[in-house]
mmCIF file of C-alpha atoms and ligand atoms in Angstrom:
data_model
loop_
_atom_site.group_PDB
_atom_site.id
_atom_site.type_symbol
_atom_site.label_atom_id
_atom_site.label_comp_id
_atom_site.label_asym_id
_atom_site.label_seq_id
_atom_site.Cartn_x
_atom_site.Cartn_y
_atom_site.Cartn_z
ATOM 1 C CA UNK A 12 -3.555 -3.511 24.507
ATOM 2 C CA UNK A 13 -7.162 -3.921 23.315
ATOM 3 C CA UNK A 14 -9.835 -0.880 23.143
ATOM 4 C CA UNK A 15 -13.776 -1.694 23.283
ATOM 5 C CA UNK A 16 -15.447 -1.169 19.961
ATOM 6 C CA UNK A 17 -18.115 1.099 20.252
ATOM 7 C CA UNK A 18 -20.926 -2.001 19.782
ATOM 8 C CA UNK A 19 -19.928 -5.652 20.554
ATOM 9 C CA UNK A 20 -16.046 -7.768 21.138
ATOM 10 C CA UNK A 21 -13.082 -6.269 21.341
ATOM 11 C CA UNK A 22 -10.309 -4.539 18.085
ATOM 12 C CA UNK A 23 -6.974 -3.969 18.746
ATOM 13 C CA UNK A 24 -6.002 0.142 18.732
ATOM 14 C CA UNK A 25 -3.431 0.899 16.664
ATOM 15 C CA UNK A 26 -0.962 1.234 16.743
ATOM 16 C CA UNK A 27 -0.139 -1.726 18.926
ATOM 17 C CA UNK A 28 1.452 -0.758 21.756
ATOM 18 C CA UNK A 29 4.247 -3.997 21.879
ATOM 19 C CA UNK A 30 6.285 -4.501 24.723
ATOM 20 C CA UNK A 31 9.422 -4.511 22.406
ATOM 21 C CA UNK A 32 8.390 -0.988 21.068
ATOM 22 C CA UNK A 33 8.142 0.419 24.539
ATOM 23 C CA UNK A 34 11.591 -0.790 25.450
ATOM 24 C CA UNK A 35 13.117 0.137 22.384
ATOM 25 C CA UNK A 36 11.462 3.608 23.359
ATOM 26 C CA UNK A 37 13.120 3.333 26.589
ATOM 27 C CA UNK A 38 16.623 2.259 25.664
ATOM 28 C CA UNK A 39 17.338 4.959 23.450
ATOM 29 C CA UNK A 40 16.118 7.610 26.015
ATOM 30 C CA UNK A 41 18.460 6.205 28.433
ATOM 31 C CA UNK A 42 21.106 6.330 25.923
ATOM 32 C CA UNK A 43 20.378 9.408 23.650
ATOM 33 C CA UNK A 44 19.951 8.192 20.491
ATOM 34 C CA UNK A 45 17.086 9.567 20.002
ATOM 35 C CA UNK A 46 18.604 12.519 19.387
ATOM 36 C CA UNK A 47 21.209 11.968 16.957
ATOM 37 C CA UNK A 48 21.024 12.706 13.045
ATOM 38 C CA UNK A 49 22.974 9.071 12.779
ATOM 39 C CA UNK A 50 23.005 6.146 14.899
ATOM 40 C CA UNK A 51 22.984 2.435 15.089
ATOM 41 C CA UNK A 52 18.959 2.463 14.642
ATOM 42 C CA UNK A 53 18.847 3.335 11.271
ATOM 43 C CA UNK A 54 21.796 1.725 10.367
ATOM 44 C CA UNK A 55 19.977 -1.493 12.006
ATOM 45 C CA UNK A 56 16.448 -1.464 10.138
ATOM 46 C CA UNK A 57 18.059 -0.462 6.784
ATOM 47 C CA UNK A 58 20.190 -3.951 7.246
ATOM 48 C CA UNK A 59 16.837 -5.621 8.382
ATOM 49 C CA UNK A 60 15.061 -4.231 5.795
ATOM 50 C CA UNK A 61 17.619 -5.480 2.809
ATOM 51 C CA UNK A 62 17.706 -8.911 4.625
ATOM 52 C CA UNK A 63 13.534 -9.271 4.579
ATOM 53 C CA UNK A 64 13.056 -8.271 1.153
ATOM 54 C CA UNK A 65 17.002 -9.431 -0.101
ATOM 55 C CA UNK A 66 18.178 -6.393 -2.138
ATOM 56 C CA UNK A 67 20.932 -4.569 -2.178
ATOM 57 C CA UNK A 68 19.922 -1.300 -1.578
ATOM 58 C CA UNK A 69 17.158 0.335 1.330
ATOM 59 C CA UNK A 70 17.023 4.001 1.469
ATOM 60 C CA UNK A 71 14.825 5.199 4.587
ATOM 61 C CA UNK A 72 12.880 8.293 4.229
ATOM 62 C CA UNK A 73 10.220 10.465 5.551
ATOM 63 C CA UNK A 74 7.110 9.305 4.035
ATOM 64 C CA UNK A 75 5.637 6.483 1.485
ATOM 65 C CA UNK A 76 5.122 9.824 -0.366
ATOM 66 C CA UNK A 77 8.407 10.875 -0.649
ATOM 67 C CA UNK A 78 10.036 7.179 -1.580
ATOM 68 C CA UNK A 79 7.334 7.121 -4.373
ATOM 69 C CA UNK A 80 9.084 10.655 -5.403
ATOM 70 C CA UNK A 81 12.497 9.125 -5.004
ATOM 71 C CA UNK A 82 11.666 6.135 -6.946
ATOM 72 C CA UNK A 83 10.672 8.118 -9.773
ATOM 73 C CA UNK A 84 14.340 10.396 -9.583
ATOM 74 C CA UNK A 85 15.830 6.979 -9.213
ATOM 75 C CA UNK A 86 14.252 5.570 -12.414
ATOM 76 C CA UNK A 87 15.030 9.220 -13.988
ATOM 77 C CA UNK A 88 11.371 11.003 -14.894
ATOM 78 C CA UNK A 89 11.723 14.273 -15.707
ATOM 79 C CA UNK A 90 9.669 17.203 -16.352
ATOM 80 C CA UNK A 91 7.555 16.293 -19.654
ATOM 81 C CA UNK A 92 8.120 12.700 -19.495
ATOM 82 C CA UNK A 93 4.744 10.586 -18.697
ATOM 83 C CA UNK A 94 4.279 8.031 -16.457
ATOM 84 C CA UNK A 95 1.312 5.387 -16.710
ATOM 85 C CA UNK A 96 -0.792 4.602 -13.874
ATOM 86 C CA UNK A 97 -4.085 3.128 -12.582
ATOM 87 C CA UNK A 98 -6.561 5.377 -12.604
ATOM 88 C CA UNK A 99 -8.135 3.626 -9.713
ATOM 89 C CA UNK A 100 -5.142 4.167 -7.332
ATOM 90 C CA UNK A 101 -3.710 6.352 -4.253
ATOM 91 C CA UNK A 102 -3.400 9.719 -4.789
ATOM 92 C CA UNK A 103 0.517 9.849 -3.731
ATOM 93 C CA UNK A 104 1.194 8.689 -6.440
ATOM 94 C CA UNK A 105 -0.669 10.713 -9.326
ATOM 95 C CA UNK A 106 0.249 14.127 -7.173
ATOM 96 C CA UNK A 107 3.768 12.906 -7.055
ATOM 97 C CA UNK A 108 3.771 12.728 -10.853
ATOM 98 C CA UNK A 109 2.409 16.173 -11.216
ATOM 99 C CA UNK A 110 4.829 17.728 -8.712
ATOM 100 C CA UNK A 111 8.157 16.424 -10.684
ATOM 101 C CA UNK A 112 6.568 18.382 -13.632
ATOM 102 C CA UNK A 113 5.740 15.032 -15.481
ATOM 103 C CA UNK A 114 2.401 13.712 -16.957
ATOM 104 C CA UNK A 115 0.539 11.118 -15.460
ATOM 105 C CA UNK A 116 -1.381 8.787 -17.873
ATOM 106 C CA UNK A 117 -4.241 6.635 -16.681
ATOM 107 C CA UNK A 118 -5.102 3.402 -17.579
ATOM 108 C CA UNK A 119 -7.593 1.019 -16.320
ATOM 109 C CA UNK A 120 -7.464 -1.836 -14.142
ATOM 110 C CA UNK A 121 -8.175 -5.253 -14.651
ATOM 111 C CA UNK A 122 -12.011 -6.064 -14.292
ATOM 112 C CA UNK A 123 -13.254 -5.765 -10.707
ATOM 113 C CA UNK A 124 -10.009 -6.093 -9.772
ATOM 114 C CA UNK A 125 -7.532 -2.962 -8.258
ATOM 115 C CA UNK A 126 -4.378 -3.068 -10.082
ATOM 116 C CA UNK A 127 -2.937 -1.758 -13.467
ATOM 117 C CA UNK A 128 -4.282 -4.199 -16.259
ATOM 118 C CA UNK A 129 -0.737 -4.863 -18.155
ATOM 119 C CA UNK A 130 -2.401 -5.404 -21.375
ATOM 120 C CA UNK A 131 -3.099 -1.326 -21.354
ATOM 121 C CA UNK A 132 0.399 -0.579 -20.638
ATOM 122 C CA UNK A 133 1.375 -1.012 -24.670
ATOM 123 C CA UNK A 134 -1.287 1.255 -26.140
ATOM 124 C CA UNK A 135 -0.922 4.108 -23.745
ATOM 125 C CA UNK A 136 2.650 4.288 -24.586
ATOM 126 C CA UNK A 137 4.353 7.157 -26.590
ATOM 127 C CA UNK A 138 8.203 8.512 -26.925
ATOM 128 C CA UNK A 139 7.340 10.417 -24.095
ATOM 129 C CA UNK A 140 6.778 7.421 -21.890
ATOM 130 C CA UNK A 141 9.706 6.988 -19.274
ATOM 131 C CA UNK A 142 7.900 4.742 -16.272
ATOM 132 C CA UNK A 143 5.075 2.724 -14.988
ATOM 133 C CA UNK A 144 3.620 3.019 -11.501
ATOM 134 C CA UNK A 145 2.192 -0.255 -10.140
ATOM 135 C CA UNK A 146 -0.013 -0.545 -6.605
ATOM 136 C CA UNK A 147 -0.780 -3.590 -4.899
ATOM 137 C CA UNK A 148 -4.072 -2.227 -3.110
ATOM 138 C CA UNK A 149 -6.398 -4.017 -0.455
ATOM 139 C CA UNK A 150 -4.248 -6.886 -0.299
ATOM 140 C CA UNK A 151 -4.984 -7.492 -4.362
ATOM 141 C CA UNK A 152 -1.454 -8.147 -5.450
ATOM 142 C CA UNK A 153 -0.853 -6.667 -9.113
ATOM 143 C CA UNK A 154 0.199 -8.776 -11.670
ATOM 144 C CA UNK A 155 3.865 -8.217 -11.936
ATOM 145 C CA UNK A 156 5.352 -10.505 -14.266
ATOM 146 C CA UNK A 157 3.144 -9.570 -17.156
ATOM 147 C CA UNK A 158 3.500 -6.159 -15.793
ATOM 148 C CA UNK A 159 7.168 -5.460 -16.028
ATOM 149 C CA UNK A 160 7.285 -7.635 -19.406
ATOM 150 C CA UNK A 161 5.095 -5.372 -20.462
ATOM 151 C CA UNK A 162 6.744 -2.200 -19.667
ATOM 152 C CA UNK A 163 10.642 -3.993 -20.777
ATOM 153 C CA UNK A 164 9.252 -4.152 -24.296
ATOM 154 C CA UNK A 165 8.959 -0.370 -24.390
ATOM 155 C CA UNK A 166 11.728 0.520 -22.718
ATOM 156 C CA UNK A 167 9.925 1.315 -19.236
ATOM 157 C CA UNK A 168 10.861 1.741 -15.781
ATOM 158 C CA UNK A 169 8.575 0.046 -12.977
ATOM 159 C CA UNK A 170 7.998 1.953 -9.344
ATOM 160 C CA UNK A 171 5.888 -0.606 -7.672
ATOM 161 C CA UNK A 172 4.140 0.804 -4.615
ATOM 162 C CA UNK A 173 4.101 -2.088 -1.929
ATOM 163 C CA UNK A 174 3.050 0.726 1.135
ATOM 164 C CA UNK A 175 0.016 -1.302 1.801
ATOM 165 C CA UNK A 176 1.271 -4.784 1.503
ATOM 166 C CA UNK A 177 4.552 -5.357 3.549
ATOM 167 C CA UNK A 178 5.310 -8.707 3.818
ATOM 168 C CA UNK A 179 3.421 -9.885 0.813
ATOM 169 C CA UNK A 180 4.977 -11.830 -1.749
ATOM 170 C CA UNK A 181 4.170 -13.348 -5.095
ATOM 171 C CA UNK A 182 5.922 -16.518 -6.551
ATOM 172 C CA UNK A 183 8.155 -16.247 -3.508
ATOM 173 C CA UNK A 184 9.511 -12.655 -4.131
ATOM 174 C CA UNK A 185 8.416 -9.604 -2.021
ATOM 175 C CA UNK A 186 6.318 -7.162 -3.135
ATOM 176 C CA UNK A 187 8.837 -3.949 -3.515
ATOM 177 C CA UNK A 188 11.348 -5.952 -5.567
ATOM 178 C CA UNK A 189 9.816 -7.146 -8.370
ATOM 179 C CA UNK A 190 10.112 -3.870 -10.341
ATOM 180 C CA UNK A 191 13.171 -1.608 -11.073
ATOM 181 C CA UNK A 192 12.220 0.140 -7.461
ATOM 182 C CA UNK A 193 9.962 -0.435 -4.380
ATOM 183 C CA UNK A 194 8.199 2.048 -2.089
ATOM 184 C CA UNK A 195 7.679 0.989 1.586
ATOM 185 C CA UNK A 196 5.403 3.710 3.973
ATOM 186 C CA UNK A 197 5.800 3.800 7.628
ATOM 187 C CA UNK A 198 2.666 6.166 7.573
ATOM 188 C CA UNK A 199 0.325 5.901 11.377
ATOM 189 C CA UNK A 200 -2.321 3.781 9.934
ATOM 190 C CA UNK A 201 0.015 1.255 8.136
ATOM 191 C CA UNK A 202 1.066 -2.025 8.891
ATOM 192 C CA UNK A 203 4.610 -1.095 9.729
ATOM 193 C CA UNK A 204 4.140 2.710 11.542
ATOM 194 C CA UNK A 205 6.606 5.017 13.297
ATOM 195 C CA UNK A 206 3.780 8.100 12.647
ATOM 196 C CA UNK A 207 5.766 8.874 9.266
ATOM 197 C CA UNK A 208 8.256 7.295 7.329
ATOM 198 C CA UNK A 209 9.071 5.385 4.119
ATOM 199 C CA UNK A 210 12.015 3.623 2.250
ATOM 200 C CA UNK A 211 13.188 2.451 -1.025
ATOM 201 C CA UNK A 212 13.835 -0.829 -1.738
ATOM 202 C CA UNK A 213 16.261 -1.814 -5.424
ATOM 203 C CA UNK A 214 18.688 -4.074 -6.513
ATOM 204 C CA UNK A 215 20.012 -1.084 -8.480
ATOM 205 C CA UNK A 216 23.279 0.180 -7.779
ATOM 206 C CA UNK A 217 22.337 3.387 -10.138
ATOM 207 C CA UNK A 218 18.950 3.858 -8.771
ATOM 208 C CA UNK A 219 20.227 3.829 -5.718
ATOM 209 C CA UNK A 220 23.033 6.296 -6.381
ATOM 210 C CA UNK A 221 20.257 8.722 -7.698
ATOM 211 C CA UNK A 222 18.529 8.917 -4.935
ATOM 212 C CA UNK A 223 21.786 9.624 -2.532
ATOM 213 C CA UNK A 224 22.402 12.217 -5.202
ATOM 214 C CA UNK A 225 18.773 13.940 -5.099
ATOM 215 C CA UNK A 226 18.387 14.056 -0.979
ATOM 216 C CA UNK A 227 21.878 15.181 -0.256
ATOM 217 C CA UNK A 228 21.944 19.116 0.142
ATOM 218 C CA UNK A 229 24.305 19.231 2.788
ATOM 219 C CA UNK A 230 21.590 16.712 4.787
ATOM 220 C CA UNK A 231 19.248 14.347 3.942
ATOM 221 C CA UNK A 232 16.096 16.559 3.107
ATOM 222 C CA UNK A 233 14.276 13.427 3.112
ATOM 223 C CA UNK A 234 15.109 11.844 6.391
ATOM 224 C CA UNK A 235 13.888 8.677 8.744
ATOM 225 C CA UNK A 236 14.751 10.010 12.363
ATOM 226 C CA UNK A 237 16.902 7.563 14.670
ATOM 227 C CA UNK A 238 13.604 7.409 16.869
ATOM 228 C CA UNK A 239 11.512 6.355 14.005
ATOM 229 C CA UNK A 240 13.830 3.612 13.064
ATOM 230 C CA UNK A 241 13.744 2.455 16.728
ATOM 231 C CA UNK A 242 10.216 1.319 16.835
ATOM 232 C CA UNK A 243 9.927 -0.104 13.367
ATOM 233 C CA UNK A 244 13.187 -2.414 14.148
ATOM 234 C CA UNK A 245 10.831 -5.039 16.820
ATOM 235 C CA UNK A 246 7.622 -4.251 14.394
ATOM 236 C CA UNK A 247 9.381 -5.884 11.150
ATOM 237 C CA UNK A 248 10.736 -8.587 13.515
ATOM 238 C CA UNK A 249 6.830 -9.834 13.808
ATOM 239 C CA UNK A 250 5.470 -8.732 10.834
ATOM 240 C CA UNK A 251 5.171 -12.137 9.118
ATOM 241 C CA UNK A 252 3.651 -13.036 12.569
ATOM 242 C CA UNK A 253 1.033 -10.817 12.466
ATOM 243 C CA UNK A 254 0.750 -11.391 8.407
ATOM 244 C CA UNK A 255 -0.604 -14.806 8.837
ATOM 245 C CA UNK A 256 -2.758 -13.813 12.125
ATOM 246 C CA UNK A 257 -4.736 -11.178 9.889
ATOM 247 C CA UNK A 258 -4.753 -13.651 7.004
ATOM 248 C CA UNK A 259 -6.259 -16.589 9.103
ATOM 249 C CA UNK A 260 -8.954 -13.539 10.061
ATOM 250 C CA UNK A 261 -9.497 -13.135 6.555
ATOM 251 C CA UNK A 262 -10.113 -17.239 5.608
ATOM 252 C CA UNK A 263 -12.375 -17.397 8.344
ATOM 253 C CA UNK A 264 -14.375 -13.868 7.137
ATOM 254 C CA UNK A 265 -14.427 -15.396 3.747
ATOM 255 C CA UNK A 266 -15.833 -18.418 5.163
ATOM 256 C CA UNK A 267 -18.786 -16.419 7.350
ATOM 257 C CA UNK A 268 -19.980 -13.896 5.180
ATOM 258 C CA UNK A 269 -22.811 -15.213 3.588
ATOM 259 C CA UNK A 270 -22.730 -16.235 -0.058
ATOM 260 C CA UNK A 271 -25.802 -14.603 -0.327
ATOM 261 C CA UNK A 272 -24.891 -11.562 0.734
ATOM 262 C CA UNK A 273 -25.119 -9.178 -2.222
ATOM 263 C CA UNK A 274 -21.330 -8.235 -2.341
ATOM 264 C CA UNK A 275 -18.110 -10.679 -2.371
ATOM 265 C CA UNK A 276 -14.724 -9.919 -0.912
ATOM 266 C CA UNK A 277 -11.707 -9.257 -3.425
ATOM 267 C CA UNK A 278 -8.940 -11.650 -3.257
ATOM 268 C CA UNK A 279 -5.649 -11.970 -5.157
ATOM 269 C CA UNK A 280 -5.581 -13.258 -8.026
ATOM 270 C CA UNK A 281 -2.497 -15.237 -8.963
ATOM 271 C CA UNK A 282 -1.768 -18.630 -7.881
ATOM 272 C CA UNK A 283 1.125 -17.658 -5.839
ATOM 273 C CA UNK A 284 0.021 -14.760 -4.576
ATOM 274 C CA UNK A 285 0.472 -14.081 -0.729
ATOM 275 C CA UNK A 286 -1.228 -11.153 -0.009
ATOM 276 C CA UNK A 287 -1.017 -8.995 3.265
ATOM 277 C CA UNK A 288 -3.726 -7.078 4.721
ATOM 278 C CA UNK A 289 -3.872 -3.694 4.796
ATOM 279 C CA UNK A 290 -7.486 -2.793 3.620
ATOM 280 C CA UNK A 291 -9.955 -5.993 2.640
ATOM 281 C CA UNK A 292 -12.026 -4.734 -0.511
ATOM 282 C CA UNK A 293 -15.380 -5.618 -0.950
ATOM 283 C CA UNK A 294 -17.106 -5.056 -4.199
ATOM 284 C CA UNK A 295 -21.139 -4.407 -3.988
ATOM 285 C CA UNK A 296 -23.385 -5.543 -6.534
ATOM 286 C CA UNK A 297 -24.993 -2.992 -8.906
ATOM 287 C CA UNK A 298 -28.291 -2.073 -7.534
ATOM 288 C CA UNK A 299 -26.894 -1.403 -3.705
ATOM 289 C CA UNK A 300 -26.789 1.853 -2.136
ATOM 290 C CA UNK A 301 -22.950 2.325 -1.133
ATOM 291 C CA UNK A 302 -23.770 4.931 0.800
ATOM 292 C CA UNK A 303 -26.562 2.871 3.022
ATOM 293 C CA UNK A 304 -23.782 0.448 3.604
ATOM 294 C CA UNK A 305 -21.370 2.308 5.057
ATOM 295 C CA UNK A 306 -23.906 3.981 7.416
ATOM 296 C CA UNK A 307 -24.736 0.368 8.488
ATOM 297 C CA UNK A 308 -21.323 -0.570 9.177
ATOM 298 C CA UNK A 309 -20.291 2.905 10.702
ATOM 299 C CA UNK A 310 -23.422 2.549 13.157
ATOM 300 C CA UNK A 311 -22.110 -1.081 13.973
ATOM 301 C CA UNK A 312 -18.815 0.185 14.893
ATOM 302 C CA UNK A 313 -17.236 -1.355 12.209
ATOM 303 C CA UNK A 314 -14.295 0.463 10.272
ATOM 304 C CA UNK A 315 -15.578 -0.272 6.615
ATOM 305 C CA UNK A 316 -15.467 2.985 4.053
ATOM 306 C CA UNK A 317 -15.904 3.837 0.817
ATOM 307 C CA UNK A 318 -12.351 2.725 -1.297
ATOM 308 C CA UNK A 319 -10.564 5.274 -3.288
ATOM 309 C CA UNK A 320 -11.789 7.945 -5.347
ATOM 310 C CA UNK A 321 -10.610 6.880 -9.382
ATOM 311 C CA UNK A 322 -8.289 9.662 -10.019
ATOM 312 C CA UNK A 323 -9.655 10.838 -13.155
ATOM 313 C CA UNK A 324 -13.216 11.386 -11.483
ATOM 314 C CA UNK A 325 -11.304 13.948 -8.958
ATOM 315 C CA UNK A 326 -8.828 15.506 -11.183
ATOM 316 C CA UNK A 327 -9.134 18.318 -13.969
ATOM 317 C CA UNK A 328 -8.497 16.168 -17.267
ATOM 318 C CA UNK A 329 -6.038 19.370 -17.734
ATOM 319 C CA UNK A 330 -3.824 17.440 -15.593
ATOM 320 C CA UNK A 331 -3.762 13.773 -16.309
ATOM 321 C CA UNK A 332 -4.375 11.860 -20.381
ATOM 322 C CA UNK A 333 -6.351 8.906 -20.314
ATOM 323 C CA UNK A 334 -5.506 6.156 -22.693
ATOM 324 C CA UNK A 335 -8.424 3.710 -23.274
ATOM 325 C CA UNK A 336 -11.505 3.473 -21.836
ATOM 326 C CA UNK A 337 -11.244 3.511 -17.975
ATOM 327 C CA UNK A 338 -14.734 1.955 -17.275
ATOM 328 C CA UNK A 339 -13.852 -0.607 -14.531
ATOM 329 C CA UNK A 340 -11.885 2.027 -12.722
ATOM 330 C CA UNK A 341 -15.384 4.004 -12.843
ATOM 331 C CA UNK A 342 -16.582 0.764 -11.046
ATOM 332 C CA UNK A 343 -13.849 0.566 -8.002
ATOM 333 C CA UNK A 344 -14.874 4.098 -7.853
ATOM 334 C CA UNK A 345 -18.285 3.179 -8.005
ATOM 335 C CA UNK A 346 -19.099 -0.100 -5.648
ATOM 336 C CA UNK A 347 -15.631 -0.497 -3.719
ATOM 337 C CA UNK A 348 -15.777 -0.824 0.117
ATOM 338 C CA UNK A 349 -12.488 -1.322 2.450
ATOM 339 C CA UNK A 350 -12.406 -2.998 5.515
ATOM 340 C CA UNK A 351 -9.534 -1.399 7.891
ATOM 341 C CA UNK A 352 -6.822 -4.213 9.358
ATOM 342 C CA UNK A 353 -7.140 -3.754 12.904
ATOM 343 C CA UNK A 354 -10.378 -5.995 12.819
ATOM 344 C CA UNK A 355 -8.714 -8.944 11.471
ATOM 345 C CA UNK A 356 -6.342 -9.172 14.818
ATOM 346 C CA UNK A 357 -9.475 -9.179 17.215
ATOM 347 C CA UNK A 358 -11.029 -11.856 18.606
ATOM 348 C CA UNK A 359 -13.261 -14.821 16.921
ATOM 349 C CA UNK A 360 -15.946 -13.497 18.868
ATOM 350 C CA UNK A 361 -15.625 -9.780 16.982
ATOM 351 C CA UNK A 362 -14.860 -11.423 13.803
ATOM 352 C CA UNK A 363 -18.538 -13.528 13.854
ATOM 353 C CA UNK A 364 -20.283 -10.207 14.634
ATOM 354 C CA UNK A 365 -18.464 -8.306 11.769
ATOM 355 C CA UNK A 366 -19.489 -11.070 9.243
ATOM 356 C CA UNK A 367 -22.784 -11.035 10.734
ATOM 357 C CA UNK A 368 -23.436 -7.766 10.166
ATOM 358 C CA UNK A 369 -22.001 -7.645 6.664
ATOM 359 C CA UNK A 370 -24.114 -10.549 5.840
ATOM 360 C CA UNK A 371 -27.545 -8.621 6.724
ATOM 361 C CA UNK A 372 -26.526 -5.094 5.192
ATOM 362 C CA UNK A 373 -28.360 -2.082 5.784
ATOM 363 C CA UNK A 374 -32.066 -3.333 5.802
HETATM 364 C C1 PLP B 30 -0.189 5.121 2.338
HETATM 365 C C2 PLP B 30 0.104 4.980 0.894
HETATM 366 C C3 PLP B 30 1.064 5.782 0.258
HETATM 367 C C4 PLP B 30 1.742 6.961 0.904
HETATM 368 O O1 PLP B 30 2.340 6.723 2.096
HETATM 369 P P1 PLP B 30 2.532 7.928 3.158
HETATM 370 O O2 PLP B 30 3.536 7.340 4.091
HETATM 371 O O3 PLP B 30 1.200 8.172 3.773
HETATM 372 O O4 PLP B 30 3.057 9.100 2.433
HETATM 373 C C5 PLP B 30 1.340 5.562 -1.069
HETATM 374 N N1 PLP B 30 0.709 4.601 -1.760
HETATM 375 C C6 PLP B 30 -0.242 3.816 -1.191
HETATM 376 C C7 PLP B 30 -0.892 2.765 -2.023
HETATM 377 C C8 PLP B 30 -0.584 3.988 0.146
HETATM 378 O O5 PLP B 30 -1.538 3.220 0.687
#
């Protein structure tokens, strides 16, 4: 189950290749539902699914992509409408704007922090304003009470992109259903893969009409296969598991990295925040060469990159408004480093020499 890092202890591959997912593999082979449009596997994880995050309504689809599209039918956008956003944030999610013919408008984030400051939400709003998109990045949970009061008292709708944070809740509710409508991704690298795949999580009987309505052209155009469902049924039955494994690697990276070390992890911010790990962010102090960094880490084997592009540094401003000033987003864009999850499930041994190496840098 474990492949040698290049330099150095051991990191889990990933995916993980769980005894539960190979017999689920097996049993439908041996019973052909693999091959079925419908079956009891998606029936299953759509159940599981409601239970873990308790809502009403899970609609399984083919990518986070495509739930972050469906969320946005569900909360009705429509061409011309405009939809705020961090401009330090996926892509998915500024493309998926664009391709339902609507506006996206970016705001910036709180300071050094990745995720939507709510206080911009009011002053980027206009009568064209029909939603807000909110991301809870590099296990840095957004804050999502101020962030859906904010948006009620204009009127907006909240799509809150949990794909990189299954599991993770704040003041005991999962992240997914603390908005109007959740996006889950089942993408290869995520926490919960089948390759592809995504749902929708609401409490919204309407919302979750809409989206029957919008996939349903004679089939679902948007569809989670029976064999994809399979495999994700025994992964969600030890995610939590494997939640507090990678955040007991994270307490005791905190705890090695040297304080002197000229960059500090990001951690969530609320006080009930219980973040899941995805990507760990690291912010570098001004001065340091991103770029040497990564080369450092890359030559010690170690999965650490650069984070996301902001989207208005990649974008045509024909394509986006930007309300505010978007200066800290320049920063993330700037000084942001992400640390890939399969490292926090290896052993101590690994762990030390990561730390270790992040607490020399490129010298
Ligand atoms: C991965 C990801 C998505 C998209 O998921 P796919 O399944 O790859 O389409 C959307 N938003 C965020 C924040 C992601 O990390």
């Amino acid at each position: 189950m474990t492949d040698p890092s290049p330099v150095g202890g051991s990191v889990p591959s990933w995916p993980l290749t769980d005894p539960e997912v190979r017999a689920a593999v097996d049993r439908m082979l041996h019973d052909g539902s693999w091959g079925r449009y419908h079956g009891p596997h998606g029936d299953a994880l759509r159940t599981a699914l409601a239970d873990y995050h308790q809502v009403e309504h899970v609609h399984l689809c083919c990518s986070g992509t495509s739930a972050l599209e469906l969320c946005l039918k569900a909360v009705g956008v429509r061409p011309g409408d405009e939809v705020i956003l961090a401009a330090y944030d996926y892509k998915a999610g500024f493309a998926t704007v664009l391709a339902l013919g609507a506006v996206p408008v970016l705001v910036d984030t709180l300071p050094a922090y990745p995720a939507l400051d709510p206080e911009r939400i009011a002053p980027a709003v206009t009568e064209r304003t029909r939603a807000v998109i909110v991301s809870h990045l590099h296990g840095c949970l957004a804050p999502m009470d101020e962030t859906v009061s904010a948006a009620r008292a204009h009127g907006l709708a909240v799509v809150e992109d949990a794909c990189q944070v299954p599991g993770a809740r704040q003041n005991g509710r999962p992240a997914g259903t603390m908005g109007d409508v959740g996006a889950l991704s089942f993408g290869g690298s995520k926490l919960l893969t089948a390759g592809r795949g995504g749902a929708v999580v609401t409490d919204s009987a309407r919302c979750a009409q809409r989206i029957r309505l919008s996939v349903q052209r004679g089939n679902d155009a948007y569809p989670l296969s029976e064999m994809q469902a399979a495999v994700l049924l025994p992964q969600l039955q030890c995610l939590d598991e494997r939640n507090s494994r990678r955040q007991a690697a994270v307490e005791r990276l905190t705890r090695a990295v040297s304080s002197d070390a000229p960059l500090r992890m990001i951690r969530s911010r609320g006080p009930n925040d219980a973040p899941t790990w995805y990507k760990v962010a690291w912010l570098l102090d001004d001065g340091e060469s991103r770029e040497s960094w990564v080369a450092h880490l890359k030559a010690a084997g170690i999965a650490m990159d650069t984070g996301f592009p902001a989207l208005h540094r990649i974008h045509a401003r024909s394509r986006f408004r930007a309300s505010g000033d978007l200066s800290e987003s320049d920063r993330l864009h700037e000084r942001l480093l992400t640390l890939h999850h399969p490292v926090l499930l290896a052993d101590e041994e690994e762990l030390l020499r990561v730390a270790q190496c992040i607490s020399a840098g490129p010298t």
